[in-house]
């Protein structure tokens, strides 16, 4: 869920930059004016949020969380604490003039300036020492400038009396008259301002500790998540490299196998072709001889009569017998009786 300002990714660095000053609005990049607090605890100026609500809901421009807005303004409640901080920081940037000597003090001297709560005026250090030491100023309440309190917080607007008590029930400050007007039961919930301040400080300290813990764990979670992102990225690239190398190895092996197979086919083809060509050449060389024999035979048949043919037959017979006999000689080991066989063949029956 993301709001309108930042895209969900890459927003981290922008956020870190923008978060540099906690009193600057993320929408207009100016110090907050009437800062409003959304349900997600993000703050924006009232003018920056105006017109963004629809159907009684206002979507946070930063995180997208919807906040319920009541009333006609269409705005979430003003963050009084943040308003106070903005006002105080604006005060600090003002030039402060000593009311007594009109000396304008520089920023570096702000720490040495004082404020007389009784006169309601700032005082420089020398004037505090010299003029405000006189007896007529003896009862004046002088504090350092940074600790001055505003009149608006000091006196009850109803009774024009200084606040002295705090009601833990109503969460409001009381002057002596407010306290007198209270019912007995409500008075039990009233404490003096100093105690209320101490209690408030304690609660604030505890809250600060809790927020610090939250911040620490959030930072740790961010570091962890970044490490996990890095790890995922690394493992993805490792996996990619492994797949690539496996694929190229398979390709190499396949192409090698392809080469050897093609070579085998080629060599078999050549071998067989050569053998067939040899046979072909042999047969072709036989062809003219056969032709001659064929011609001779047909000529003989046409010219020779029955007697001639018959008289020639025994000679032909003895011819092939002798031939076979000669062939068989080495196999039958008949060499000593060669002459007998030869003569027998010569006089053999027709
Ligand atoms: Zn703004
Ligand atoms: Zn938000
Ligand atoms: Zn002065
Ligand atoms: Zn004074
Ligand atoms: Zn009062
Ligand atoms: Zn022949």
Short mmCIF file of C-alpha atoms and ligand atoms in Angstrom, two decimals:
data_model
loop_
_atom_site.label_atom_id
_atom_site.label_comp_id
_atom_site.label_asym_id
_atom_site.label_seq_id
_atom_site.Cartn_x
_atom_site.Cartn_y
_atom_site.Cartn_z
CA UNK A 1 0.00 0.00 0.00
CA UNK A 2 1.61 3.24 -1.06
CA UNK A 3 0.51 6.82 -1.16
CA UNK A 4 0.89 9.40 -3.84
CA UNK A 5 4.28 10.85 -3.04
CA UNK A 6 6.66 7.97 -3.36
CA UNK A 7 6.71 4.78 -5.32
CA UNK A 8 6.90 1.74 -3.02
CA UNK A 9 10.43 0.83 -4.07
CA UNK A 10 13.31 3.27 -4.02
CA UNK A 11 11.45 5.36 -1.51
CA UNK A 12 13.84 4.44 1.29
CA UNK A 13 16.59 6.86 0.32
CA UNK A 14 14.10 9.63 -0.43
CA UNK A 15 12.43 9.03 2.90
CA UNK A 16 15.75 9.13 4.71
CA UNK A 17 16.53 12.43 3.03
CA UNK A 18 13.11 13.88 3.77
CA UNK A 19 13.24 12.70 7.37
CA UNK A 20 16.28 14.82 8.07
CA UNK A 21 14.19 17.55 9.64
CA UNK A 22 11.30 16.29 11.76
CA UNK A 23 9.50 19.64 11.61
CA UNK A 24 9.34 19.85 7.82
CA UNK A 25 6.24 18.72 5.93
CA UNK A 26 6.94 15.96 3.39
CA UNK A 27 4.42 17.40 0.94
CA UNK A 28 5.41 21.07 0.74
CA UNK A 29 8.94 20.74 2.19
CA UNK A 30 8.27 23.76 4.42
CA UNK A 31 8.06 23.88 8.22
CA UNK A 32 4.64 22.55 9.27
CA UNK A 33 1.77 25.01 9.34
CA UNK A 34 -1.16 23.71 11.40
CA UNK A 35 0.19 20.15 11.33
CA UNK A 36 -2.57 17.51 11.27
CA UNK A 37 -2.09 14.04 12.72
CA UNK A 38 -3.36 11.09 10.69
CA UNK A 39 -4.29 7.71 12.19
CA UNK A 40 -0.99 6.31 10.91
CA UNK A 41 0.86 9.00 12.94
CA UNK A 42 2.08 10.79 9.82
CA UNK A 43 1.82 14.58 9.89
CA UNK A 44 1.06 17.03 7.10
CA UNK A 45 0.08 20.69 6.98
CA UNK A 46 -3.65 21.37 7.03
CA UNK A 47 -3.35 23.20 3.71
CA UNK A 48 -1.48 20.24 2.21
CA UNK A 49 -4.26 17.80 3.22
CA UNK A 50 -7.19 20.01 2.26
CA UNK A 51 -9.38 18.53 -0.45
CA UNK A 52 -7.82 15.06 -0.24
CA UNK A 53 -10.60 13.48 1.84
CA UNK A 54 -13.41 11.57 0.20
CA UNK A 55 -16.38 9.86 1.89
CA UNK A 56 -15.10 10.87 5.31
CA UNK A 57 -11.80 9.08 4.70
CA UNK A 58 -8.39 10.53 4.03
CA UNK A 59 -5.69 8.34 2.54
CA UNK A 60 -2.21 9.11 3.89
CA UNK A 61 -0.11 10.55 1.03
CA UNK A 62 2.94 8.76 2.44
CA UNK A 63 1.85 5.26 3.48
CA UNK A 64 -1.65 5.05 2.02
CA UNK A 65 -3.30 4.24 5.34
CA UNK A 66 -6.88 5.57 5.42
CA UNK A 67 -7.84 7.85 8.31
CA UNK A 68 -11.39 8.66 9.34
CA UNK A 69 -11.99 12.42 9.28
CA UNK A 70 -14.94 13.95 11.08
CA UNK A 71 -16.49 17.36 10.84
CA UNK A 72 -16.95 19.70 7.95
CA UNK A 73 -13.28 20.55 7.44
CA UNK A 74 -12.41 17.13 6.06
CA UNK A 75 -9.19 17.34 8.06
CA UNK A 76 -7.74 15.19 10.83
CA UNK A 77 -7.16 16.82 14.23
CA UNK A 78 -4.31 19.29 14.66
CA UNK A 79 -1.22 17.76 16.28
CA UNK A 80 -0.84 20.16 19.20
CA UNK A 81 2.50 18.76 20.28
CA UNK A 82 3.99 19.20 16.84
CA UNK A 83 2.44 22.66 16.58
CA UNK A 84 4.11 23.55 19.88
CA UNK A 85 7.48 22.28 18.63
CA UNK A 86 7.15 24.21 15.36
CA UNK A 87 6.22 27.38 17.27
CA UNK A 88 9.12 26.99 19.71
CA UNK A 89 11.62 26.37 16.93
CA UNK A 90 10.30 29.43 15.09
CA UNK A 91 10.80 31.45 18.29
CA UNK A 92 14.36 30.27 18.50
CA UNK A 93 15.05 31.61 15.06
CA UNK A 94 13.78 35.08 15.90
CA UNK A 95 16.22 37.77 16.79
CA UNK A 96 15.96 38.39 20.50
CA UNK A 97 16.55 41.87 21.79
CA UNK A 98 17.25 42.72 25.37
CA UNK A 99 14.35 44.90 26.51
CA UNK A 100 16.66 46.94 28.71
CA UNK A 101 19.59 47.89 26.51
CA UNK A 102 18.19 47.07 23.05
CA UNK A 103 21.26 44.97 22.37
CA UNK A 104 20.48 42.47 19.70
CA UNK A 105 21.95 39.14 20.59
CA UNK A 106 23.39 36.69 18.08
CA UNK A 107 22.43 33.06 17.90
CA UNK A 108 25.53 31.97 19.78
CA UNK A 109 24.52 34.18 22.68
CA UNK A 110 21.00 32.76 22.95
CA UNK A 111 22.13 30.40 25.70
CA UNK A 112 23.30 33.33 27.81
CA UNK A 113 20.03 35.27 27.45
CA UNK A 114 17.43 35.43 30.22
CA UNK A 115 13.75 36.09 30.37
CA UNK A 116 11.95 37.88 33.15
CA UNK A 117 8.58 36.21 33.48
CA UNK A 118 7.33 39.06 35.65
CA UNK A 119 8.23 41.76 33.10
CA UNK A 120 7.51 39.43 30.22
CA UNK A 121 10.71 40.62 28.54
CA UNK A 122 14.04 39.15 27.49
CA UNK A 123 17.19 40.28 29.27
CA UNK A 124 20.83 40.04 28.33
CA UNK A 125 23.30 38.68 30.86
CA UNK A 126 24.86 42.06 31.82
CA UNK A 127 21.43 43.69 32.30
CA UNK A 128 20.28 40.80 34.43
CA UNK A 129 23.36 41.24 36.63
CA UNK A 130 23.27 45.04 36.80
CA UNK A 131 19.74 46.41 36.46
CA UNK A 132 17.63 43.43 37.59
CA UNK A 133 19.66 43.09 40.78
CA UNK A 134 18.05 46.26 42.20
CA UNK A 135 15.72 45.76 45.14
CA UNK A 136 12.58 46.69 43.19
CA UNK A 137 13.23 43.68 40.89
CA UNK A 138 13.97 41.31 43.77
CA UNK A 139 10.70 39.39 43.40
CA UNK A 140 10.94 39.12 39.61
CA UNK A 141 11.00 35.61 38.29
CA UNK A 142 13.96 35.31 35.93
CA UNK A 143 14.62 32.17 33.91
CA UNK A 144 16.96 31.40 31.06
CA UNK A 145 15.47 32.33 27.69
CA UNK A 146 15.00 28.75 26.53
CA UNK A 147 12.87 27.99 29.59
CA UNK A 148 10.54 30.94 29.34
CA UNK A 149 6.91 30.02 29.46
CA UNK A 150 4.27 31.61 27.38
CA UNK A 151 1.66 33.76 29.05
CA UNK A 152 -1.05 31.87 27.27
CA UNK A 153 -0.13 28.73 29.19
CA UNK A 154 0.40 30.47 32.47
CA UNK A 155 -2.94 31.99 33.32
CA UNK A 156 -6.43 30.65 33.38
CA UNK A 157 -8.33 32.57 30.68
CA UNK A 158 -11.56 32.25 32.69
CA UNK A 159 -10.38 33.58 36.05
CA UNK A 160 -7.17 35.45 35.08
CA UNK A 161 -5.40 33.51 37.82
CA UNK A 162 -2.13 31.57 37.40
CA UNK A 163 -2.45 27.83 37.00
CA UNK A 164 -1.50 25.91 40.12
CA UNK A 165 -3.14 22.49 39.75
CA UNK A 166 -3.64 19.80 37.15
CA UNK A 167 -6.67 17.55 36.87
CA UNK A 168 -5.67 14.04 35.80
CA UNK A 169 -9.35 13.37 35.19
CA UNK A 170 -9.98 16.20 32.74
CA UNK A 171 -6.37 16.48 31.56
CA UNK A 172 -6.53 20.24 32.07
CA UNK A 173 -4.78 22.86 34.18
CA UNK A 174 -6.60 24.62 36.97
CA UNK A 175 -6.24 27.96 38.69
CA UNK A 176 -7.20 28.36 42.34
CA UNK A 177 -10.75 29.38 41.39
CA UNK A 178 -11.20 26.43 39.02
CA UNK A 179 -10.14 24.16 41.88
CA UNK A 180 -12.58 25.79 44.32
CA UNK A 181 -15.44 25.35 41.85
CA UNK A 182 -14.81 21.61 41.55
CA UNK A 183 -16.85 18.87 43.17
CA UNK A 184 -15.26 17.02 46.06
CA UNK A 185 -14.87 13.80 44.11
CA UNK A 186 -13.12 15.49 41.20
CA UNK A 187 -10.73 17.22 43.60
CA UNK A 188 -9.25 13.81 44.41
CA UNK A 189 -7.89 13.71 40.86
CA UNK A 190 -6.11 17.05 41.19
CA UNK A 191 -2.39 17.29 41.77
CA UNK A 192 -0.11 20.30 41.87
CA UNK A 193 1.55 21.34 38.65
CA UNK A 194 5.04 20.34 39.73
CA UNK A 195 3.93 16.76 40.49
CA UNK A 196 1.95 16.63 37.26
CA UNK A 197 5.04 17.83 35.42
CA UNK A 198 7.20 15.16 37.07
CA UNK A 199 4.67 12.44 36.30
CA UNK A 200 4.35 13.69 32.74
CA UNK A 201 8.13 13.67 32.38
CA UNK A 202 8.29 10.11 33.67
CA UNK A 203 5.60 8.96 31.28
CA UNK A 204 7.31 10.81 28.45
CA UNK A 205 10.64 9.16 29.33
CA UNK A 206 9.00 5.74 29.28
CA UNK A 207 7.34 6.55 25.97
CA UNK A 208 10.66 7.76 24.57
CA UNK A 209 12.29 4.51 25.67
CA UNK A 210 9.53 2.52 24.00
CA UNK A 211 9.85 4.53 20.81
CA UNK A 212 13.62 4.10 20.89
CA UNK A 213 13.21 0.35 21.24
CA UNK A 214 10.77 0.37 18.36
CA UNK A 215 13.22 2.42 16.32
CA UNK A 216 16.05 0.01 17.11
CA UNK A 217 14.02 -3.03 16.18
CA UNK A 218 12.80 -1.30 13.03
CA UNK A 219 16.37 -0.49 12.05
CA UNK A 220 17.40 -4.07 12.74
CA UNK A 221 14.51 -5.32 10.65
CA UNK A 222 15.51 -2.98 7.81
CA UNK A 223 19.11 -4.20 7.96
CA UNK A 224 17.89 -7.80 8.04
CA UNK A 225 15.55 -7.27 5.10
CA UNK A 226 18.28 -5.55 3.10
CA UNK A 227 20.61 -8.47 3.83
CA UNK A 228 17.89 -10.89 2.76
CA UNK A 229 17.32 -8.98 -0.46
CA UNK A 230 21.06 -9.10 -1.11
CA UNK A 231 21.12 -12.83 -0.34
CA UNK A 232 18.18 -13.53 -2.64
CA UNK A 233 19.83 -11.51 -5.39
CA UNK A 234 23.12 -13.39 -4.94
CA UNK A 235 21.50 -16.80 -4.93
CA UNK A 236 19.48 -15.90 -8.01
CA UNK A 237 22.60 -14.86 -9.91
CA UNK A 238 24.43 -17.99 -8.72
CA UNK A 239 21.56 -20.14 -9.92
CA UNK A 240 21.54 -18.30 -13.22
CA UNK A 241 25.27 -18.86 -13.68
CA UNK A 242 24.90 -22.56 -12.81
CA UNK A 243 22.07 -23.00 -15.32
CA UNK A 244 24.07 -21.18 -17.98
CA UNK A 245 27.21 -23.27 -17.44
CA UNK A 246 25.20 -26.52 -17.36
CA UNK A 247 23.47 -25.52 -20.56
CA UNK A 248 26.73 -24.66 -22.32
CA UNK A 249 28.31 -27.93 -21.12
CA UNK A 250 25.32 -29.86 -22.46
CA UNK A 251 25.55 -27.95 -25.73
CA UNK A 252 29.26 -28.77 -26.04
CA UNK A 253 28.69 -32.45 -25.35
CA UNK A 254 25.75 -32.60 -27.72
CA UNK A 255 27.69 -30.97 -30.53
CA UNK A 256 30.65 -33.29 -29.90
CA UNK A 257 28.36 -36.31 -30.02
CA UNK A 258 26.75 -34.92 -33.17
CA UNK A 259 30.18 -34.58 -34.79
CA UNK A 260 31.23 -38.15 -33.96
CA UNK A 261 27.91 -39.57 -35.14
CA UNK A 262 28.11 -37.66 -38.40
CA UNK A 263 31.70 -38.81 -38.85
CA UNK A 264 30.69 -42.44 -38.24
CA UNK A 265 27.85 -42.17 -40.75
CA UNK A 266 30.17 -40.54 -43.26
CA UNK A 267 32.89 -43.17 -42.88
CA UNK A 268 30.39 -46.04 -43.13
CA UNK A 269 28.92 -44.44 -46.21
CA UNK A 270 32.34 -44.04 -47.80
CA UNK A 271 33.35 -47.60 -46.91
CA UNK A 272 30.21 -49.13 -48.37
CA UNK A 273 30.29 -46.91 -51.42
CA UNK A 274 33.90 -47.91 -52.03
CA UNK A 275 33.07 -51.62 -51.67
CA UNK A 276 30.10 -51.36 -54.02
CA UNK A 277 32.15 -49.38 -56.52
CA UNK A 278 34.86 -52.05 -56.45
CA UNK A 279 32.26 -54.75 -57.08
CA UNK A 280 30.75 -52.61 -59.80
CA UNK A 281 34.14 -52.15 -61.45
CA UNK A 282 34.81 -55.89 -61.24
CA UNK A 283 31.44 -56.74 -62.75
CA UNK A 284 31.93 -54.14 -65.46
CA UNK A 285 35.33 -55.64 -66.31
CA UNK A 286 33.65 -59.09 -66.64
CA UNK A 287 31.09 -57.77 -69.09
CA UNK A 288 33.26 -57.69 -72.31
CA UNK A 289 34.63 -61.21 -71.59
CA UNK A 290 31.10 -62.56 -71.12
CA UNK A 291 30.16 -60.87 -74.36
CA UNK A 292 32.98 -62.66 -76.18
CA UNK A 293 31.99 -66.02 -74.70
CA UNK A 294 28.38 -65.44 -75.57
CA UNK A 295 29.25 -64.63 -79.19
CA UNK A 296 31.58 -67.65 -79.40
CA UNK A 297 28.91 -69.96 -77.98
CA UNK A 298 26.17 -68.76 -80.27
CA UNK A 299 28.51 -69.00 -83.29
CA UNK A 300 29.48 -72.53 -82.27
CA UNK A 301 25.84 -73.54 -81.79
CA UNK A 302 24.84 -72.25 -85.18
CA UNK A 303 27.76 -73.91 -87.02
CA UNK A 304 28.36 -77.20 -85.15
CA UNK A 305 26.12 -80.20 -85.69
CA UNK A 306 25.14 -82.91 -83.22
CA UNK A 307 28.22 -85.05 -83.81
CA UNK A 308 30.70 -82.27 -83.45
CA UNK A 309 29.08 -81.21 -80.21
CA UNK A 310 29.11 -84.74 -78.81
CA UNK A 311 32.70 -85.36 -79.81
CA UNK A 312 33.80 -82.23 -78.06
CA UNK A 313 32.01 -83.02 -74.86
CA UNK A 314 34.45 -85.56 -73.35
CA UNK A 315 37.30 -83.17 -73.88
CA UNK A 316 35.45 -80.45 -72.06
CA UNK A 317 34.64 -82.86 -69.23
CA UNK A 318 38.19 -84.05 -68.75
CA UNK A 319 39.21 -80.43 -68.80
CA UNK A 320 37.13 -79.37 -65.77
CA UNK A 321 37.80 -82.57 -63.88
CA UNK A 322 41.49 -82.02 -64.14
CA UNK A 323 40.95 -78.48 -63.12
CA UNK A 324 39.02 -79.52 -59.96
CA UNK A 325 41.50 -82.23 -59.20
CA UNK A 326 44.33 -79.76 -59.35
CA UNK A 327 42.36 -77.47 -57.06
CA UNK A 328 41.71 -80.22 -54.55
CA UNK A 329 45.30 -81.48 -54.50
CA UNK A 330 46.50 -79.33 -51.59
CA UNK A 331 43.37 -80.12 -49.60
CA UNK A 332 43.37 -83.89 -50.11
CA UNK A 333 47.17 -84.34 -49.84
CA UNK A 334 47.16 -86.37 -53.04
CA UNK A 335 50.36 -85.04 -54.52
CA UNK A 336 52.25 -88.46 -54.70
CA UNK A 337 49.51 -89.98 -56.88
CA UNK A 338 49.15 -86.97 -59.14
CA UNK A 339 50.18 -88.86 -62.31
CA UNK A 340 47.64 -91.64 -61.66
CA UNK A 341 44.85 -89.19 -61.13
CA UNK A 342 45.92 -87.30 -64.20
CA UNK A 343 45.98 -90.43 -66.38
CA UNK A 344 42.74 -91.69 -64.87
CA UNK A 345 41.14 -88.39 -65.77
CA UNK A 346 42.51 -88.73 -69.24
CA UNK A 347 40.89 -92.10 -69.83
CA UNK A 348 37.77 -91.55 -67.72
CA UNK A 349 34.32 -92.49 -68.97
CA UNK A 350 32.42 -90.12 -71.20
ZN1 LIG B 1 2.86 20.92 4.01
ZN1 LIG B 2 0.77 7.46 6.86
ZN1 LIG B 3 20.56 44.34 28.11
ZN1 LIG B 4 11.54 41.82 35.48
ZN1 LIG B 5 -9.49 29.25 36.40
ZN1 LIG B 6 35.58 -68.38 -69.83
#
